[in-house]
XYZ file of C-alpha atoms in Angstrom:
366
model
C -2.870 11.453 53.612
C -2.859 9.445 50.367
C -3.718 10.570 46.830
C -4.472 8.056 44.041
C -5.709 8.561 40.518
C -6.968 6.572 37.519
C -7.352 7.768 33.900
C -10.509 7.826 31.805
C -10.418 6.229 28.375
C -11.360 6.732 24.739
C -12.661 3.530 23.155
C -12.028 3.368 19.402
C -13.404 -0.012 18.335
C -15.163 -3.045 19.783
C -17.257 -1.346 22.466
C -20.271 -3.503 23.288
C -18.451 -6.792 22.696
C -17.120 -6.533 26.278
C -20.576 -7.299 27.712
C -20.754 -10.832 29.151
C -23.992 -11.568 27.269
C -21.975 -11.256 24.044
C -18.361 -12.233 24.717
C -19.179 -15.414 26.658
C -20.836 -16.768 23.470
C -18.841 -15.157 20.669
C -15.700 -13.616 22.183
C -15.037 -9.868 22.253
C -12.211 -7.380 21.721
C -11.749 -3.663 22.329
C -9.123 -1.237 21.042
C -8.876 1.732 23.400
C -6.494 4.242 24.945
C -6.423 6.114 28.214
C -6.060 9.905 28.142
C -4.635 12.493 30.529
C -7.935 13.214 32.270
C -8.108 11.599 35.676
C -10.312 10.700 38.593
C -8.615 11.597 41.884
C -9.150 9.978 45.269
C -7.950 11.781 48.393
C -7.845 9.627 51.556
C -7.176 10.817 55.074
C -7.877 9.693 58.601
C -10.136 11.769 60.811
C -10.134 12.399 64.538
C -13.615 10.895 64.924
C -14.674 7.297 64.430
C -16.820 8.198 61.444
C -16.538 7.395 57.736
C -17.114 10.409 55.481
C -17.271 10.659 51.678
C -17.444 13.873 49.638
C -17.970 13.939 45.868
C -17.312 17.183 44.007
C -18.808 15.789 40.767
C -22.150 14.904 42.338
C -22.002 17.748 44.890
C -23.012 15.457 47.702
C -21.741 14.169 51.036
C -22.208 10.920 52.982
C -21.467 10.208 56.624
C -21.615 6.668 57.994
C -22.722 6.230 61.579
C -20.206 4.074 63.501
C -21.574 0.733 64.627
C -24.189 0.437 61.888
C -23.792 -1.858 58.822
C -22.203 -0.118 55.822
C -24.744 -0.566 53.021
C -24.283 0.404 49.373
C -27.590 1.858 48.311
C -28.563 5.440 47.577
C -26.089 8.296 47.103
C -22.425 7.413 46.648
C -23.212 3.692 46.553
C -20.054 2.941 44.557
C -17.452 4.216 47.086
C -19.487 2.687 49.917
C -19.421 -0.696 48.145
C -15.632 -0.471 47.681
C -15.060 0.439 51.329
C -17.352 -2.348 52.504
C -15.399 -4.793 50.327
C -12.211 -3.980 52.219
C -13.916 -3.798 55.609
C -12.855 -0.153 56.019
C -15.829 1.415 57.760
C -14.574 4.087 60.145
C -12.012 6.817 60.884
C -11.438 7.790 57.264
C -12.419 10.751 55.092
C -12.552 10.433 51.289
C -12.746 13.183 48.674
C -13.522 12.301 45.037
C -13.031 14.555 42.008
C -12.870 13.943 38.249
C -11.504 15.962 35.328
C -14.252 14.441 33.118
C -17.944 14.973 33.913
C -19.814 11.780 34.862
C -22.121 10.278 32.257
C -20.144 11.559 29.266
C -18.885 8.282 27.758
C -15.280 8.331 28.947
C -15.615 5.592 31.558
C -15.280 7.921 34.541
C -17.444 5.753 36.843
C -15.147 2.764 36.457
C -12.135 5.060 36.817
C -13.577 6.078 40.210
C -13.831 2.411 41.209
C -10.295 1.660 40.057
C -8.807 4.742 41.759
C -10.602 3.885 45.013
C -9.364 0.280 44.958
C -5.835 1.450 44.142
C -5.826 3.998 46.970
C -7.561 1.938 49.655
C -5.565 -1.225 48.947
C -2.326 0.767 49.199
C -3.457 2.346 52.466
C -4.238 -1.153 53.762
C -0.758 -2.385 52.844
C -2.067 -4.643 50.057
C 0.003 -4.868 46.863
C -2.610 -5.676 44.218
C -1.523 -6.187 40.610
C -3.168 -4.181 37.812
C -5.139 -7.281 36.825
C -6.346 -7.769 40.398
C -7.424 -4.129 40.630
C -9.381 -4.483 37.380
C -10.947 -7.804 38.424
C -12.088 -6.420 41.737
C -13.504 -3.285 40.072
C -15.517 -5.491 37.677
C -16.811 -7.598 40.549
C -17.929 -4.588 42.602
C -19.636 -2.788 39.695
C -21.195 -5.718 37.837
C -21.857 -8.338 40.508
C -22.134 -6.373 43.721
C -23.887 -3.248 42.414
C -25.681 -5.024 39.555
C -24.675 -2.545 36.838
C -25.431 -3.834 33.302
C -22.056 -2.694 31.985
C -19.056 -4.169 30.202
C -15.509 -4.770 31.446
C -13.346 -2.627 29.150
C -13.371 0.504 31.310
C -12.016 -1.163 34.447
C -9.127 -2.804 32.579
C -8.316 0.370 30.633
C -8.173 2.485 33.807
C -6.117 -0.072 35.749
C -3.521 -0.763 33.007
C -3.387 2.531 31.079
C -2.094 3.035 27.538
C -3.224 2.034 24.050
C -4.312 -1.590 24.394
C -5.906 -4.472 22.571
C -8.154 -6.086 25.208
C -9.814 -9.434 24.506
C -12.736 -10.972 26.405
C -13.864 -14.602 26.487
C -15.424 -17.067 28.891
C -11.940 -18.378 29.679
C -10.354 -15.044 30.599
C -9.293 -11.515 29.713
C -6.003 -10.375 28.206
C -4.570 -6.875 27.936
C -2.018 -6.469 25.153
C -0.253 -3.096 24.727
C -0.180 -1.951 21.081
C 3.402 -1.707 19.825
C 3.051 1.359 17.593
C 5.872 3.691 16.449
C 5.765 7.060 18.200
C 5.270 9.026 14.982
C 2.144 6.966 14.166
C 0.784 7.533 17.681
C 1.596 11.233 17.421
C -0.267 11.572 14.124
C -3.280 9.693 15.503
C -3.350 11.863 18.621
C -2.984 15.139 16.701
C -5.861 14.298 14.326
C -8.362 13.365 17.056
C -10.943 15.764 18.435
C -13.153 15.400 21.526
C -16.215 17.655 21.497
C -18.656 17.798 24.441
C -22.277 17.790 23.294
C -23.417 19.347 26.572
C -25.652 16.387 27.397
C -24.984 13.499 29.741
C -26.472 10.052 29.272
C -27.735 7.022 31.178
C -25.383 4.355 29.817
C -26.875 1.688 32.108
C -30.275 2.011 30.410
C -28.797 1.713 26.885
C -26.507 -1.185 27.836
C -29.350 -3.029 29.590
C -31.350 -2.919 26.343
C -28.326 -4.150 24.389
C -27.746 -7.010 26.848
C -31.398 -8.061 26.668
C -31.334 -8.061 22.862
C -28.103 -10.107 22.830
C -29.461 -12.713 25.268
C -32.511 -13.361 23.105
C -30.245 -13.430 20.022
C -31.979 -10.492 18.328
C -30.369 -10.799 14.918
C -29.870 -7.110 14.100
C -28.031 -6.487 17.400
C -25.888 -9.640 17.309
C -24.982 -9.014 13.650
C -24.025 -5.409 14.476
C -21.837 -6.583 17.386
C -20.155 -9.174 15.179
C -19.496 -6.489 12.575
C -18.007 -4.218 15.240
C -15.735 -7.047 16.389
C -14.505 -7.620 12.831
C -13.918 -3.883 12.406
C -11.839 -3.874 15.592
C -9.561 -6.529 14.088
C -9.295 -4.505 10.869
C -8.569 -1.286 12.771
C -5.776 -2.961 14.733
C -4.160 -4.018 11.449
C -4.431 -0.489 10.011
C -2.780 0.944 13.105
C 0.016 -1.623 13.063
C 0.675 -0.690 9.405
C 0.670 3.032 10.226
C -2.413 3.612 8.031
C -3.880 6.202 10.365
C -6.343 7.809 7.931
C -7.874 4.413 7.100
C -8.101 3.778 10.850
C -9.956 7.080 11.280
C -12.289 6.472 8.344
C -13.186 3.060 9.764
C -14.648 4.815 12.813
C -17.508 5.953 10.587
C -18.342 2.379 9.567
C -18.275 1.237 13.195
C -20.509 4.150 14.234
C -23.176 3.146 11.714
C -23.225 -0.363 13.209
C -23.161 0.931 16.785
C -26.378 2.873 16.234
C -28.134 -0.513 15.798
C -27.166 -1.731 19.297
C -30.132 -0.133 21.098
C -32.591 2.773 20.819
C -31.104 6.019 22.076
C -27.487 5.403 21.051
C -27.853 8.446 18.797
C -30.467 11.152 18.327
C -31.340 13.919 15.892
C -28.935 16.437 17.454
C -26.005 13.990 17.542
C -26.655 12.953 13.930
C -26.756 16.625 12.890
C -23.500 17.464 14.662
C -21.808 14.387 13.197
C -22.938 15.416 9.704
C -21.534 18.912 10.280
C -18.210 17.384 11.328
C -18.100 15.149 8.265
C -18.895 18.066 5.946
C -15.938 19.987 7.386
C -13.264 17.300 7.159
C -13.898 14.585 9.748
C -13.186 11.196 8.175
C -14.977 9.276 10.913
C -16.143 9.407 14.482
C -18.581 8.225 17.084
C -20.211 9.108 20.344
C -17.898 7.999 23.151
C -19.193 5.260 25.433
C -22.633 3.699 25.221
C -24.141 6.676 23.395
C -27.012 9.099 23.857
C -24.823 12.117 24.687
C -21.489 12.991 26.228
C -18.408 13.457 24.055
C -18.254 13.168 20.275
C -14.935 11.629 19.195
C -13.775 12.583 15.691
C -10.812 11.751 13.494
C -10.064 14.636 11.098
C -8.154 14.631 7.853
C -4.806 16.428 7.867
C -5.279 20.191 8.395
C -9.047 19.975 9.011
C -9.138 19.749 12.801
C -9.532 23.492 13.463
C -12.223 23.770 10.780
C -14.219 20.913 12.355
C -13.710 22.427 15.814
C -15.012 25.834 14.693
C -18.015 24.350 12.888
C -19.068 22.289 15.902
C -18.438 25.179 18.303
C -20.999 27.162 16.301
C -23.417 24.264 16.959
C -22.899 24.642 20.715
C -20.324 21.882 21.330
C -17.185 22.492 23.391
C -13.709 21.096 22.683
C -11.688 19.263 25.333
C -7.953 19.037 24.622
C -6.240 15.824 25.673
C -3.133 13.697 25.287
C -2.644 9.947 25.395
C -1.326 8.562 28.684
C 0.151 5.175 29.612
C 0.458 5.089 33.416
C -2.932 3.672 34.374
C -3.974 3.797 38.016
C -1.303 4.797 40.512
C -0.698 6.244 43.949
C 0.665 9.763 43.506
C 1.453 10.500 47.139
C 1.352 8.666 50.457
C 2.434 10.372 53.649
C 2.329 7.080 55.541
C -1.439 6.604 55.714
C -2.423 3.189 57.088
C -5.990 1.901 57.295
C -7.224 -1.165 59.154
C -9.086 -3.609 56.963
C -10.706 -7.008 57.203
C -8.450 -9.489 55.303
C -11.282 -11.995 54.972
C -13.299 -9.568 52.828
C -10.394 -9.042 50.430
C -9.504 -12.707 50.004
C -13.145 -13.623 49.491
C -13.702 -10.951 46.839
C -10.786 -11.933 44.603
C -11.683 -15.625 44.619
C -15.282 -14.802 43.806
C -14.312 -12.478 40.981
C -12.436 -15.213 39.129
C -15.259 -17.660 39.605
C -18.060 -15.307 38.589
C -16.250 -14.115 35.503
C -15.119 -17.556 34.424
C -11.420 -16.785 34.865
C -9.334 -19.909 35.080
C -6.257 -17.779 35.497
C -5.813 -14.154 36.511
C -5.911 -11.715 33.618
C -2.433 -11.206 32.237
C -0.584 -8.384 30.507
C 1.285 -9.707 27.511
C 4.765 -8.539 26.719
């Protein structure tokens, strides 16, 4: 038996600039942190020759018939694509569970991919670096499955922590933010995550944003450029310990984000955000692509409970969290070993660098 996990993330600034349609032309950057809500992957061998996958989040089950090609369409396509990548197609049972509901803007889908790659590679005796795990997760989700998504979630889940992540045609860098603990503590204690009760289809919103960027639709490109500049400004505020200015800047970024694509916000989200602002929230945004999920808010000193109570009366539910810095990891391995096809693994990593324009593997700066 082997148990692996990967954290979900909260993205503060720069979301949307991690889409290839934007960063390959203009360069992108994201300031985000992982939190102590995880996706768990439980691997075990089974007495039969079959491959079985169970997902508690989607309340579904898949069984692969031995001898037939392992395809990645339909239910549970993501874990099937990961397993096919490693050539692991029989005699294993997988159980997936997440502490964050899918489709709520915390990057849980990419955390699933990262946790699966971490667990399966370890079971296969492969020692992949955090950058390699993130690269492979991007390849499987974006190239193999054709998802119109960005690359911040995979890198956040693989590395963990509060990071400044930059994206360009020449490569990706992950730089941990060197922030005094008392500044981090104040930031963490003034943040609020409220679940709106609705999930969203991020792929649909991001596909519209990508299309608008490719045709250089001015309002979208200008909004993305503004968000990039705000990310730089927010990083400076945090480095100076100016946490309230950092929180207030979230409001400016949110106004730009609503221009990315139709459906990023709606009447209910706008109402709840106004309620939060009227009760002491300095800034905030919908987590992830938008359209539902969690509302992230930064509250002025002493106002967090007041904002919480006001939004609870509107039907939202609070989720407590802490920052985390571990990233993906294997929690337990009782000696599980899986047979894999080495040719699939070597092929995938070479292709990932080529498809994403990496001249060198992504690096973590000291």
